[in-house]
Coordinates of C-alpha atoms in Angstrom, one line a residue:
M1 CA 57.4 -92.2 80.2
R2 CA 58.9 -89.6 78.0
L3 CA 62.0 -87.8 77.0
G4 CA 62.1 -84.0 77.6
V5 CA 64.0 -80.9 78.5
L6 CA 64.7 -80.6 82.2
A7 CA 65.7 -77.4 84.1
D8 CA 68.8 -77.6 86.4
N9 CA 67.6 -74.5 88.4
L10 CA 64.9 -72.2 89.3
L11 CA 65.7 -69.7 86.7
E12 CA 65.9 -72.3 83.8
W13 CA 62.4 -73.7 85.1
L14 CA 61.0 -70.3 85.0
A15 CA 62.2 -69.7 81.5
L16 CA 60.9 -73.0 80.4
H17 CA 57.5 -72.5 82.0
L18 CA 57.3 -69.0 80.4
G19 CA 58.0 -70.5 76.9
L20 CA 61.4 -68.9 76.5
V21 CA 63.4 -72.0 76.0
P22 CA 63.9 -73.1 72.5
V23 CA 62.7 -76.7 73.1
P24 CA 62.8 -77.9 69.5
F25 CA 66.4 -76.9 69.2
L26 CA 67.4 -78.8 72.5
Q27 CA 65.3 -81.8 71.5
T28 CA 67.0 -82.1 68.2
L29 CA 70.7 -81.0 68.2
H30 CA 71.4 -81.9 71.8
A31 CA 69.5 -85.1 71.9
V32 CA 71.2 -86.3 68.7
G33 CA 74.5 -85.2 70.0
L34 CA 74.2 -87.0 73.3
G35 CA 72.8 -90.2 71.6
R36 CA 75.8 -90.3 69.4
V37 CA 78.4 -89.7 72.2
L38 CA 76.9 -92.6 74.1
M39 CA 77.1 -94.9 71.1
G40 CA 80.6 -93.6 70.2
A41 CA 81.8 -93.8 73.9
T42 CA 80.6 -97.5 73.9
R43 CA 82.1 -98.5 70.7
L44 CA 85.4 -96.8 71.4
G45 CA 85.8 -98.6 74.8
I46 CA 85.6 -95.5 77.0
F47 CA 83.5 -97.0 79.7
E48 CA 85.6 -100.3 79.7
A49 CA 88.8 -98.2 80.0
L50 CA 87.5 -96.7 83.3
A51 CA 86.1 -99.9 84.6
K52 CA 89.1 -100.5 87.0
G53 CA 89.2 -97.0 88.3
P54 CA 89.3 -93.2 87.8
L55 CA 91.8 -92.0 85.0
P56 CA 92.8 -88.6 83.5
A57 CA 91.8 -87.8 79.9
A58 CA 95.2 -88.7 78.6
E59 CA 95.2 -92.1 79.9
V60 CA 91.6 -92.7 78.6
A61 CA 92.9 -91.4 75.2
R62 CA 96.0 -93.9 75.2
A63 CA 93.8 -96.8 76.3
C64 CA 91.2 -96.3 73.5
G65 CA 93.5 -95.0 70.8
L66 CA 92.0 -91.5 70.7
T67 CA 93.5 -88.0 70.6
E68 CA 93.7 -86.4 74.1
D69 CA 91.7 -83.4 73.1
G70 CA 88.9 -85.3 71.7
A71 CA 88.8 -87.7 74.5
R72 CA 88.5 -84.8 77.0
R73 CA 85.6 -83.2 75.2
V74 CA 83.7 -86.5 75.2
L75 CA 84.4 -87.2 78.8
E76 CA 83.1 -83.8 79.7
V77 CA 79.9 -84.5 77.8
L78 CA 79.6 -87.8 79.7
A79 CA 80.4 -86.1 83.0
S80 CA 77.7 -83.3 82.4
S81 CA 75.2 -86.0 81.6
G82 CA 75.6 -88.1 84.7
Y83 CA 77.4 -91.1 83.0
L84 CA 80.9 -90.0 84.6
R85 CA 82.0 -88.1 87.5
R86 CA 85.0 -85.8 87.3
R87 CA 87.2 -85.0 90.4
G88 CA 90.1 -82.8 89.5
E89 CA 91.7 -84.3 86.4
L90 CA 90.3 -87.8 87.1
Y91 CA 87.1 -89.3 85.4
A92 CA 85.3 -92.1 87.0
L93 CA 82.3 -94.3 86.2
T94 CA 78.9 -93.4 87.9
R95 CA 76.4 -96.0 89.1
L96 CA 74.4 -95.2 85.9
S97 CA 77.2 -96.1 83.5
R98 CA 78.6 -99.0 85.6
R99 CA 75.1 -100.7 85.7
W100 CA 74.1 -100.1 82.1
L101 CA 77.1 -99.7 79.9
L102 CA 80.0 -101.9 81.0
R103 CA 80.0 -105.1 78.9
D104 CA 80.0 -107.6 81.8
S105 CA 77.1 -105.9 83.7
P106 CA 74.3 -108.5 84.4
V107 CA 71.8 -105.8 82.8
S108 CA 74.5 -104.4 80.2
L109 CA 73.1 -102.4 77.3
H110 CA 76.4 -102.5 75.6
D111 CA 75.3 -104.4 72.6
S112 CA 72.2 -102.4 72.3
M113 CA 74.2 -99.3 72.1
L114 CA 76.1 -100.7 69.1
F115 CA 72.9 -101.8 67.4
R116 CA 71.9 -98.2 67.6
Y117 CA 74.4 -97.7 64.7
L118 CA 72.3 -99.8 62.4
E119 CA 69.0 -98.4 63.7
W120 CA 70.6 -94.9 63.0
E121 CA 70.6 -95.8 59.3
Y122 CA 67.0 -96.9 59.3
I123 CA 65.8 -93.9 61.2
E124 CA 67.5 -91.6 58.6
R125 CA 65.2 -93.1 56.1
A126 CA 62.0 -92.7 58.1
E127 CA 61.0 -89.5 55.9
D128 CA 61.1 -91.7 52.8
Y129 CA 58.4 -93.9 54.5
V130 CA 56.3 -90.7 55.4
R131 CA 56.5 -89.6 51.8
T132 CA 55.9 -92.9 49.9
G133 CA 54.4 -95.3 52.4
E134 CA 57.2 -97.7 51.5
P135 CA 59.1 -99.1 54.6
V136 CA 62.8 -99.9 54.8
R137 CA 62.1 -103.6 55.2
M138 CA 65.1 -104.1 57.5
H139 CA 64.8 -107.8 57.8
E140 CA 65.1 -108.4 54.2
E141 CA 68.1 -105.8 53.9
M142 CA 70.3 -106.9 56.8
T143 CA 73.5 -108.6 56.1
P144 CA 74.8 -111.7 58.3
E145 CA 76.8 -109.1 60.3
G146 CA 73.7 -107.0 60.8
W147 CA 71.7 -110.0 61.8
E148 CA 74.3 -110.9 64.4
L149 CA 74.3 -107.2 65.8
Y150 CA 70.5 -107.1 65.8
Q151 CA 70.2 -110.3 67.8
R152 CA 72.9 -109.2 70.3
G153 CA 71.0 -105.9 70.7
M154 CA 67.6 -107.4 71.2
R155 CA 69.0 -110.0 73.7
S156 CA 70.5 -107.2 75.8
L157 CA 67.1 -105.4 76.0
A158 CA 65.3 -108.8 76.5
R159 CA 67.6 -109.6 79.5
L160 CA 66.1 -106.7 81.4
S161 CA 62.4 -107.8 81.0
A162 CA 62.9 -111.5 80.9
P163 CA 62.4 -112.3 84.7
E164 CA 59.2 -110.1 84.8
V165 CA 57.9 -111.7 81.5
A166 CA 58.3 -115.1 83.1
R167 CA 56.5 -114.1 86.2
K168 CA 53.5 -112.3 84.5
V169 CA 52.9 -114.6 81.5
P170 CA 50.1 -117.1 82.5
V171 CA 50.7 -120.8 82.1
P172 CA 48.4 -123.7 82.9
K173 CA 49.5 -126.0 85.8
H174 CA 52.6 -128.1 85.2
P175 CA 53.4 -126.8 81.5
R176 CA 55.3 -129.2 79.4
R177 CA 55.8 -127.5 76.0
M178 CA 56.0 -124.1 74.6
L179 CA 56.5 -122.4 71.3
D180 CA 58.4 -119.0 71.1
V181 CA 57.4 -117.5 67.8
G182 CA 59.9 -115.1 66.4
G183 CA 62.1 -115.4 69.6
A184 CA 65.5 -115.8 68.0
H185 CA 67.9 -115.5 70.8
G186 CA 65.5 -117.4 73.0
L187 CA 66.1 -115.5 76.3
L188 CA 62.3 -115.2 77.1
S189 CA 62.0 -119.0 76.6
V190 CA 65.1 -119.6 78.8
A191 CA 63.5 -117.5 81.6
L192 CA 60.3 -119.4 81.4
C193 CA 61.9 -122.6 81.4
R194 CA 64.0 -121.9 84.4
R195 CA 60.9 -120.8 86.3
Y196 CA 59.0 -124.0 85.3
L197 CA 61.3 -126.9 85.5
G198 CA 59.2 -129.4 83.4
L199 CA 58.9 -127.0 80.6
R200 CA 60.6 -127.3 77.2
A201 CA 60.7 -124.6 74.5
E202 CA 61.0 -124.4 70.8
V203 CA 62.1 -121.1 69.3
L204 CA 60.8 -120.4 65.8
D205 CA 62.5 -118.0 63.6
L206 CA 63.9 -117.3 60.1
P207 CA 67.0 -119.1 59.0
E208 CA 69.1 -115.8 59.3
A209 CA 68.0 -115.1 62.8
V210 CA 68.5 -118.6 64.0
E211 CA 72.1 -118.7 62.5
A212 CA 72.9 -115.3 64.4
S213 CA 71.3 -116.4 67.6
R214 CA 72.5 -120.0 67.9
P215 CA 75.8 -119.1 69.7
L216 CA 73.7 -116.6 72.1
L217 CA 71.3 -119.5 73.0
A218 CA 74.3 -121.9 73.5
Q219 CA 75.8 -119.5 76.2
E220 CA 72.5 -120.2 78.4
G221 CA 73.4 -123.8 78.9
M222 CA 69.9 -125.1 78.5
G223 CA 70.8 -128.2 76.3
D224 CA 67.8 -129.7 74.7
R225 CA 65.1 -127.8 76.8
V226 CA 65.3 -124.7 74.6
V227 CA 66.0 -125.4 70.9
H228 CA 65.7 -123.5 67.7
L229 CA 63.1 -124.3 64.9
V230 CA 63.8 -122.8 61.6
G231 CA 60.9 -121.5 59.8
D232 CA 58.8 -118.4 58.8
A233 CA 56.0 -117.5 61.3
R234 CA 53.9 -116.1 58.4
H235 CA 53.4 -119.5 56.9
Q236 CA 54.7 -122.2 59.3
D237 CA 52.3 -125.1 60.1
L238 CA 52.3 -125.0 64.0
G239 CA 50.5 -128.2 64.3
E240 CA 47.5 -129.0 66.6
G241 CA 47.1 -129.3 70.2
L242 CA 50.8 -129.4 70.9
Y243 CA 51.6 -126.5 73.2
D244 CA 50.7 -125.3 76.8
L245 CA 52.0 -121.8 76.0
V246 CA 52.7 -119.9 72.8
L247 CA 54.7 -116.7 73.2
V248 CA 54.7 -114.0 70.5
A249 CA 57.1 -111.2 71.6
N250 CA 58.1 -108.1 69.7
L251 CA 56.8 -109.6 66.4
I252 CA 53.2 -108.5 65.6
H253 CA 54.3 -104.9 64.9
H254 CA 56.2 -106.3 61.8
F255 CA 53.0 -108.0 60.3
D256 CA 49.9 -106.5 58.7
E257 CA 46.4 -107.4 60.0
P258 CA 45.6 -110.3 57.8
T259 CA 49.0 -111.9 58.7
N260 CA 48.4 -111.3 62.5
R261 CA 44.9 -112.7 62.2
D262 CA 46.0 -115.9 60.5
L263 CA 48.9 -116.3 63.0
C264 CA 46.4 -116.1 65.8
L265 CA 44.2 -118.7 64.3
R266 CA 47.1 -121.1 63.7
I267 CA 48.4 -120.6 67.3
A268 CA 44.8 -121.3 68.7
R269 CA 44.8 -124.6 66.8
A270 CA 48.3 -125.5 68.1
L271 CA 47.3 -124.9 71.8
R272 CA 46.2 -127.4 74.1
P273 CA 42.8 -126.9 75.8
G274 CA 43.6 -124.5 78.8
G275 CA 46.8 -123.3 77.2
Y276 CA 47.8 -119.7 76.6
L277 CA 48.8 -117.4 74.0
A278 CA 50.8 -114.4 75.3
V279 CA 51.6 -111.5 73.1
V280 CA 54.5 -109.3 74.3
D281 CA 54.6 -105.8 72.6
T282 CA 53.9 -102.2 72.5
F283 CA 50.4 -101.3 72.3
G284 CA 48.2 -98.3 71.7
T285 CA 46.2 -98.6 74.9
G286 CA 43.7 -95.8 74.2
A287 CA 42.9 -92.9 71.9
R288 CA 46.0 -91.1 73.1
R289 CA 49.3 -92.8 72.9
G290 CA 52.2 -91.9 75.1
Q291 CA 55.5 -90.5 73.6
L292 CA 57.3 -93.9 73.7
E293 CA 54.5 -95.8 72.2
A294 CA 54.0 -93.2 69.3
L295 CA 57.7 -93.1 68.6
A296 CA 57.7 -97.0 68.4
D297 CA 54.7 -96.9 66.1
L298 CA 56.6 -94.7 63.6
Y299 CA 59.7 -96.6 63.8
F300 CA 58.2 -100.0 63.3
A301 CA 55.9 -98.8 60.5
S302 CA 58.9 -97.2 58.8
T303 CA 61.1 -100.5 59.2
S304 CA 58.6 -103.3 58.3
L305 CA 55.0 -103.7 57.2
S306 CA 52.9 -102.5 60.2
G307 CA 53.5 -100.5 63.4
A308 CA 52.4 -100.8 67.0
W309 CA 48.9 -102.2 67.1
P310 CA 46.1 -101.0 69.3
L311 CA 45.5 -103.3 72.2
E312 CA 41.8 -103.7 70.9
S313 CA 43.0 -105.2 67.6
V314 CA 44.9 -107.8 69.4
T315 CA 42.2 -108.9 71.6
T316 CA 39.8 -109.0 68.7
W317 CA 42.1 -111.2 66.8
Q318 CA 42.2 -113.5 69.9
R319 CA 38.6 -113.7 70.3
D320 CA 38.0 -114.3 66.6
A321 CA 40.5 -117.2 66.9
G322 CA 38.3 -118.7 69.8
L323 CA 40.4 -117.6 72.5
A324 CA 39.4 -115.6 75.7
P325 CA 41.5 -112.6 76.2
Q326 CA 42.9 -112.0 79.8
R327 CA 43.6 -108.8 81.7
Y328 CA 46.4 -106.6 80.0
R329 CA 49.4 -106.4 82.1
R330 CA 52.1 -103.7 81.7
L331 CA 55.8 -104.4 82.0
V332 CA 57.5 -102.1 84.6
T333 CA 61.0 -103.1 83.3
M334 CA 60.3 -102.2 79.7
P335 CA 58.2 -98.9 79.7
G336 CA 55.6 -98.7 76.8
F337 CA 55.5 -102.6 76.5
G338 CA 53.0 -105.1 78.0
I339 CA 51.6 -108.5 77.9
Q340 CA 48.1 -109.3 76.2
A341 CA 47.3 -113.1 76.9
A342 CA 44.4 -115.2 75.9
S343 CA 43.5 -118.7 77.1
K344 CA 42.0 -121.6 75.1
P345 CA 38.9 -123.0 76.5
R346 CA 39.0 -126.5 78.0

């Protein structure tokens, strides 16, 4: 999957095919502009104002505390991009915006859109990384408010893939105990524990992440079946022979190779015979990476210590830790991401 410039009619398609369309111009100014409009419309409450039914621009402006002229211009951008539908003077939500951007939707990306404001600042500094090799180190810079926004944003994305992850992650028969390394909000653990009724989970993460995530996990009503464990995955003693499953989701792209190798070794020791390590992340699965994987690699490299690791590196760490890598499984609900699991011999 990739982002691109799409033609609306045959003439535009022909111009695009002949190389007459200024693609770099459209992929910068227009992409940046639309991204900012979606972020702003979410933060300003425009989608929520239209949740109960169509409204004219003046009523949207009044509900959101905007000028009528400014509101109308934003509404036109959203209507031309498929997020709203205009009939006469009235603007209404489309299926796209109602499904993804309303706060109360089961798959809402509302919090993810708000987290884009924080990510926007990090992306602006990507050139500094390219010049100097020094990343932003976002986890060290974040304020308590930033941590809360980060966890809410990550949780909204995890909600999309959690059921699929729970189906595709391999587990031994009758699993009893799992460890979710770097899982913070705990939503993937919640999905797995709901699927396997005898399973309990411990979610290991940094103190700041746990503090920001505690209210989010409490909303799931899992009681003592999914609990937080405060610690640093880079150094934490994970014990020996304790877990049927260890899940490492969206974490290895923050760590360098020695740290990931050591983490795999400690996880292998912590697994029971027949248990599984499941790594969920974006991987470079071949010599050529797709657009989403390449962009993710640059983003993670510029904001932490690493980037998107090749699948071959992950399976090598697993083998060197004494584990047997399983078949790689792509995630349909999270393009560019997948599951690389490995089992511990009995």
